[in-house]
Amino acid sequence: DTAVSQTPKYLVTQMGNDKSIKCEQNLGHDTMYWYKQDSKKFLKIMFSYNNKELIINETVPNRFSPKSPDKAHLNLHINSLELGDSAVYFCASSQARAGGAGELFFGEGSRLTVL
Amino acid sequence: SQKIEQNSEALNIQEGKTATLTCNYTNYSPAYLQWYRQDPGRGPVFLLLIRENEKEKRKERLKVTFDTTLKQSLFHITASQPADSATYLCALSPNTDKLIFGTGTRLQVFP
């Protein structure tokens, strides 16, 4: 009965490939996020969607394209993967917008390794 | 520039003692500050939220303080246990849409 679930958990791929990570939440939340955690464990926001509308795009390269088909799903597609894209990608959701005292519920992460 | 700083060195303490973790920020005026716990290979888990007009918040063995003058939050775990060993992240809201995280402090509690 996982609240925020991401697939796949691990992804190993070659430079130049295109890959997707999927996220689903069953909490009924309106807002969903993608965060990237690098090798130094720094957690950096990438995107935020509120009720399928993009509200944050943190100067992420346009090789990264989020898609929210409905408010329970937020997927991340990455084109032309580069070595620097290797990281753990976390999906999260919140009822209120994050800055409005909304606590975040995180998924378990998707570890992407680009060779 | 805007920064959220936590002690990057691990904090090692003995079981039963109080652990105190620090979060300092510059060039932010957050209305809220949150603390999360992250275990290896897992996603962060929310612990506590404190508002700018609250000086202190408690939950079981956890206590958070928020000093907007010093631009600092302290996170205390009393009667610490080995199971408290994890990385603790502070996070703040620079506006209504974002939650920005600090770099985290790893806590190790020894029996």
mmCIF file of C-alpha atoms in Angstrom:
data_model
loop_
_atom_site.group_PDB
_atom_site.id
_atom_site.type_symbol
_atom_site.label_atom_id
_atom_site.label_comp_id
_atom_site.label_asym_id
_atom_site.label_seq_id
_atom_site.Cartn_x
_atom_site.Cartn_y
_atom_site.Cartn_z
ATOM 1 C CA ASP A 1 0.000 0.000 0.000
ATOM 2 C CA THR A 2 2.800 2.366 -0.943
ATOM 3 C CA ALA A 3 1.840 6.041 -0.824
ATOM 4 C CA VAL A 4 4.311 7.303 -3.456
ATOM 5 C CA SER A 5 5.722 4.664 -5.777
ATOM 6 C CA GLN A 6 8.361 5.074 -8.455
ATOM 7 C CA THR A 7 9.521 2.693 -11.152
ATOM 8 C CA PRO A 8 12.071 1.532 -11.939
ATOM 9 C CA LYS A 9 14.102 1.506 -8.720
ATOM 10 C CA TYR A 10 17.345 1.016 -10.642
ATOM 11 C CA LEU A 11 18.198 2.050 -14.176
ATOM 12 C CA VAL A 12 21.555 1.458 -15.884
ATOM 13 C CA THR A 13 21.927 2.780 -19.408
ATOM 14 C CA GLN A 14 24.391 4.082 -21.974
ATOM 15 C CA MET A 15 25.114 7.718 -22.757
ATOM 16 C CA GLY A 16 22.860 9.070 -25.454
ATOM 17 C CA ASN A 17 19.897 6.822 -24.635
ATOM 18 C CA ASP A 18 16.431 8.043 -23.681
ATOM 19 C CA LYS A 19 14.771 6.775 -20.490
ATOM 20 C CA SER A 20 11.666 7.372 -18.405
ATOM 21 C CA ILE A 21 10.869 7.142 -14.705
ATOM 22 C CA LYS A 22 7.268 6.824 -13.566
ATOM 23 C CA CYS A 23 5.688 8.027 -10.346
ATOM 24 C CA GLU A 24 2.255 7.458 -8.846
ATOM 25 C CA GLN A 25 0.751 8.624 -5.569
ATOM 26 C CA ASN A 26 -2.387 7.251 -3.932
ATOM 27 C CA LEU A 27 -2.664 9.964 -1.270
ATOM 28 C CA GLY A 28 -5.065 12.177 -3.210
ATOM 29 C CA HIS A 29 -2.535 15.023 -3.181
ATOM 30 C CA ASP A 30 -2.714 17.908 -5.621
ATOM 31 C CA THR A 31 1.003 18.662 -5.930
ATOM 32 C CA MET A 32 3.820 16.427 -7.147
ATOM 33 C CA TYR A 33 7.563 16.993 -7.506
ATOM 34 C CA TRP A 34 10.755 15.625 -8.957
ATOM 35 C CA TYR A 35 13.950 16.067 -6.941
ATOM 36 C CA LYS A 36 17.473 15.022 -7.921
ATOM 37 C CA GLN A 37 19.946 13.795 -5.282
ATOM 38 C CA ASP A 38 23.537 13.800 -6.453
ATOM 39 C CA SER A 39 26.516 11.815 -5.210
ATOM 40 C CA LYS A 40 27.070 14.347 -2.422
ATOM 41 C CA LYS A 41 23.509 13.688 -1.225
ATOM 42 C CA PHE A 42 22.324 17.207 -2.080
ATOM 43 C CA LEU A 43 18.588 17.115 -2.811
ATOM 44 C CA LYS A 44 17.662 19.646 -5.496
ATOM 45 C CA ILE A 45 14.195 20.430 -6.780
ATOM 46 C CA MET A 46 13.669 20.000 -10.512
ATOM 47 C CA PHE A 47 9.955 20.271 -11.234
ATOM 48 C CA SER A 48 6.658 20.741 -9.482
ATOM 49 C CA TYR A 49 3.138 20.162 -10.786
ATOM 50 C CA ASN A 50 -0.087 21.267 -9.138
ATOM 51 C CA ASN A 51 -3.174 19.526 -10.451
ATOM 52 C CA LYS A 52 -1.426 18.704 -13.751
ATOM 53 C CA GLU A 53 -0.122 22.254 -14.212
ATOM 54 C CA LEU A 54 3.639 22.917 -14.226
ATOM 55 C CA ILE A 55 4.444 25.445 -11.498
ATOM 56 C CA ILE A 56 8.200 25.007 -10.985
ATOM 57 C CA ASN A 57 10.881 24.362 -13.578
ATOM 58 C CA GLU A 58 14.247 24.905 -11.904
ATOM 59 C CA THR A 59 16.477 25.670 -14.904
ATOM 60 C CA VAL A 60 16.662 22.021 -15.752
ATOM 61 C CA PRO A 61 18.051 21.190 -19.241
ATOM 62 C CA ASN A 62 15.261 20.710 -21.759
ATOM 63 C CA ARG A 63 16.434 17.113 -22.211
ATOM 64 C CA PHE A 64 14.315 16.528 -19.100
ATOM 65 C CA SER A 65 10.595 16.591 -19.770
ATOM 66 C CA PRO A 66 8.050 15.942 -17.041
ATOM 67 C CA LYS A 67 4.523 14.849 -17.874
ATOM 68 C CA SER A 68 1.514 14.694 -15.620
ATOM 69 C CA PRO A 69 -1.372 12.802 -17.259
ATOM 70 C CA ASP A 70 -3.475 13.256 -14.118
ATOM 71 C CA LYS A 71 -2.857 14.581 -10.634
ATOM 72 C CA ALA A 72 -1.902 11.136 -9.311
ATOM 73 C CA HIS A 73 0.894 10.602 -11.826
ATOM 74 C CA LEU A 74 4.060 12.486 -12.692
ATOM 75 C CA ASN A 75 6.538 10.934 -15.082
ATOM 76 C CA LEU A 76 10.027 12.085 -16.015
ATOM 77 C CA HIS A 77 11.462 11.493 -19.448
ATOM 78 C CA ILE A 78 15.140 12.134 -20.110
ATOM 79 C CA ASN A 79 16.542 12.393 -23.637
ATOM 80 C CA SER A 80 20.148 11.977 -24.735
ATOM 81 C CA LEU A 81 21.397 10.889 -21.334
ATOM 82 C CA GLU A 82 24.752 12.267 -20.155
ATOM 83 C CA LEU A 83 27.167 11.002 -17.510
ATOM 84 C CA GLY A 84 26.216 13.920 -15.244
ATOM 85 C CA ASP A 85 22.609 12.719 -15.165
ATOM 86 C CA SER A 86 23.671 9.835 -12.927
ATOM 87 C CA ALA A 87 21.896 10.420 -9.624
ATOM 88 C CA VAL A 88 18.956 9.269 -7.540
ATOM 89 C CA TYR A 89 15.685 10.826 -8.665
ATOM 90 C CA PHE A 90 12.960 11.208 -6.057
ATOM 91 C CA CYS A 91 9.307 11.782 -6.690
ATOM 92 C CA ALA A 92 7.291 13.438 -3.923
ATOM 93 C CA SER A 93 3.775 14.690 -3.324
ATOM 94 C CA SER A 94 2.051 17.073 -0.926
ATOM 95 C CA GLN A 95 -1.498 18.163 -0.237
ATOM 96 C CA ALA A 96 -0.685 21.827 0.128
ATOM 97 C CA ARG A 97 1.916 23.530 -2.012
ATOM 98 C CA ALA A 98 5.334 22.901 -0.432
ATOM 99 C CA GLY A 99 5.873 26.482 0.619
ATOM 100 C CA GLY A 100 2.418 26.608 2.148
ATOM 101 C CA ALA A 101 3.313 24.337 5.074
ATOM 102 C CA GLY A 102 2.873 21.226 2.962
ATOM 103 C CA GLU A 103 4.909 18.293 4.179
ATOM 104 C CA LEU A 104 6.337 16.187 1.387
ATOM 105 C CA PHE A 105 5.854 12.451 1.006
ATOM 106 C CA PHE A 106 8.736 10.925 -0.940
ATOM 107 C CA GLY A 107 9.023 7.788 -3.002
ATOM 108 C CA GLU A 108 11.912 5.380 -2.513
ATOM 109 C CA GLY A 109 13.945 6.875 -5.340
ATOM 110 C CA SER A 110 15.117 5.722 -8.769
ATOM 111 C CA ARG A 111 18.874 5.300 -9.071
ATOM 112 C CA LEU A 112 19.986 6.198 -12.586
ATOM 113 C CA THR A 113 23.477 5.208 -13.711
ATOM 114 C CA VAL A 114 24.695 6.444 -17.075
ATOM 115 C CA LEU A 115 27.739 4.600 -18.475
ATOM 116 C CA SER B 1 23.587 34.233 -2.451
ATOM 117 C CA GLN B 2 20.984 32.069 -0.785
ATOM 118 C CA LYS B 3 22.285 29.167 1.293
ATOM 119 C CA ILE B 4 21.059 26.525 3.681
ATOM 120 C CA GLU B 5 23.951 25.061 5.633
ATOM 121 C CA GLN B 6 24.086 22.012 7.825
ATOM 122 C CA ASN B 7 27.183 20.536 9.351
ATOM 123 C CA SER B 8 28.596 18.319 6.640
ATOM 124 C CA GLU B 9 30.660 16.304 9.101
ATOM 125 C CA ALA B 10 28.987 13.360 10.746
ATOM 126 C CA LEU B 11 27.843 13.762 14.324
ATOM 127 C CA ASN B 12 28.832 10.807 16.505
ATOM 128 C CA ILE B 13 27.249 10.484 19.937
ATOM 129 C CA GLN B 14 26.724 7.870 22.572
ATOM 130 C CA GLU B 15 23.381 6.238 23.159
ATOM 131 C CA GLY B 16 21.310 8.078 25.755
ATOM 132 C CA LYS B 17 22.822 11.488 25.068
ATOM 133 C CA THR B 18 21.082 14.394 23.351
ATOM 134 C CA ALA B 19 21.975 14.972 19.709
ATOM 135 C CA THR B 20 21.824 18.567 18.479
ATOM 136 C CA LEU B 21 21.909 19.334 14.765
ATOM 137 C CA THR B 22 22.186 22.823 13.319
ATOM 138 C CA CYS B 23 20.642 24.408 10.241
ATOM 139 C CA ASN B 24 21.729 27.920 9.265
ATOM 140 C CA TYR B 25 20.349 29.873 6.356
ATOM 141 C CA THR B 26 21.220 33.135 4.617
ATOM 142 C CA ASN B 27 19.220 35.438 2.385
ATOM 143 C CA TYR B 28 15.942 33.647 3.013
ATOM 144 C CA SER B 29 12.941 34.737 5.059
ATOM 145 C CA PRO B 30 11.014 31.480 5.287
ATOM 146 C CA ALA B 31 7.562 31.261 6.778
ATOM 147 C CA TYR B 32 8.157 27.574 7.612
ATOM 148 C CA LEU B 33 11.045 25.279 8.251
ATOM 149 C CA GLN B 34 10.858 21.492 8.113
ATOM 150 C CA TRP B 35 13.069 18.608 9.202
ATOM 151 C CA TYR B 36 13.287 15.248 7.454
ATOM 152 C CA ARG B 37 15.071 11.987 8.145
ATOM 153 C CA GLN B 38 16.707 9.965 5.375
ATOM 154 C CA ASP B 39 17.986 6.417 5.769
ATOM 155 C CA PRO B 40 20.471 4.938 3.235
ATOM 156 C CA GLY B 41 18.716 3.897 0.033
ATOM 157 C CA ARG B 42 15.394 5.398 1.128
ATOM 158 C CA GLY B 43 13.450 8.588 0.486
ATOM 159 C CA PRO B 44 13.345 11.396 3.067
ATOM 160 C CA VAL B 45 10.615 11.118 5.704
ATOM 161 C CA PHE B 46 8.965 14.181 7.241
ATOM 162 C CA LEU B 47 9.542 14.701 10.971
ATOM 163 C CA LEU B 48 8.522 18.179 12.092
ATOM 164 C CA LEU B 49 7.417 21.551 10.774
ATOM 165 C CA ILE B 50 7.872 24.830 12.640
ATOM 166 C CA ARG B 51 6.382 28.190 11.701
ATOM 167 C CA GLU B 52 8.222 31.506 11.849
ATOM 168 C CA ASN B 53 6.088 32.692 14.782
ATOM 169 C CA GLU B 54 6.843 29.526 16.786
ATOM 170 C CA LYS B 55 9.997 29.400 18.867
ATOM 171 C CA GLU B 56 9.904 25.698 19.620
ATOM 172 C CA LYS B 57 8.078 22.542 18.567
ATOM 173 C CA ARG B 58 8.178 19.103 20.186
ATOM 174 C CA LYS B 59 7.218 15.613 19.132
ATOM 175 C CA GLU B 60 8.068 12.735 21.454
ATOM 176 C CA ARG B 61 11.899 12.776 21.795
ATOM 177 C CA LEU B 62 12.324 15.426 19.081
ATOM 178 C CA LYS B 63 12.523 19.172 19.598
ATOM 179 C CA VAL B 64 12.999 21.880 16.981
ATOM 180 C CA THR B 65 13.740 25.556 17.573
ATOM 181 C CA PHE B 66 13.510 28.341 15.009
ATOM 182 C CA ASP B 67 15.305 31.648 15.541
ATOM 183 C CA THR B 68 14.490 34.017 12.682
ATOM 184 C CA THR B 69 16.879 36.657 14.050
ATOM 185 C CA LEU B 70 19.849 34.298 14.054
ATOM 186 C CA LYS B 71 18.491 32.590 10.908
ATOM 187 C CA GLN B 72 18.992 29.249 12.550
ATOM 188 C CA SER B 73 17.088 26.121 13.471
ATOM 189 C CA LEU B 74 18.275 23.547 15.982
ATOM 190 C CA PHE B 75 17.047 19.958 15.956
ATOM 191 C CA HIS B 76 17.404 17.947 19.154
ATOM 192 C CA ILE B 77 16.943 14.232 19.750
ATOM 193 C CA THR B 78 16.873 13.424 23.458
ATOM 194 C CA ALA B 79 17.766 9.997 24.866
ATOM 195 C CA SER B 80 19.216 9.067 21.494
ATOM 196 C CA GLN B 81 19.180 5.447 20.328
ATOM 197 C CA PRO B 82 21.178 3.580 17.657
ATOM 198 C CA ALA B 83 17.934 3.464 15.633
ATOM 199 C CA ASP B 84 18.140 7.277 15.378
ATOM 200 C CA SER B 85 21.243 6.921 13.182
ATOM 201 C CA ALA B 86 20.400 8.488 9.825
ATOM 202 C CA THR B 87 20.905 11.672 7.800
ATOM 203 C CA TYR B 88 18.772 14.604 8.914
ATOM 204 C CA LEU B 89 17.789 17.273 6.415
ATOM 205 C CA CYS B 90 16.396 20.701 7.108
ATOM 206 C CA ALA B 91 14.243 22.355 4.474
ATOM 207 C CA LEU B 92 12.664 25.756 4.107
ATOM 208 C CA SER B 93 10.165 27.514 1.903
ATOM 209 C CA PRO B 94 11.437 30.645 0.149
ATOM 210 C CA ASN B 95 7.989 31.058 -1.430
ATOM 211 C CA THR B 96 4.661 29.282 -1.571
ATOM 212 C CA ASP B 97 5.704 26.800 -4.258
ATOM 213 C CA LYS B 98 9.068 25.429 -3.218
ATOM 214 C CA LEU B 99 10.775 23.471 -0.499
ATOM 215 C CA ILE B 100 14.561 23.825 -0.581
ATOM 216 C CA PHE B 101 16.725 21.317 1.272
ATOM 217 C CA GLY B 102 19.991 21.682 3.127
ATOM 218 C CA THR B 103 22.875 19.315 2.569
ATOM 219 C CA GLY B 104 22.034 17.143 5.572
ATOM 220 C CA THR B 105 23.953 15.976 8.621
ATOM 221 C CA ARG B 106 24.657 12.314 9.230
ATOM 222 C CA LEU B 107 24.028 11.237 12.807
ATOM 223 C CA GLN B 108 25.625 8.088 14.192
ATOM 224 C CA VAL B 109 24.514 6.905 17.643
ATOM 225 C CA PHE B 110 26.792 4.346 19.256
ATOM 226 C CA PRO B 111 25.640 1.822 21.874
#
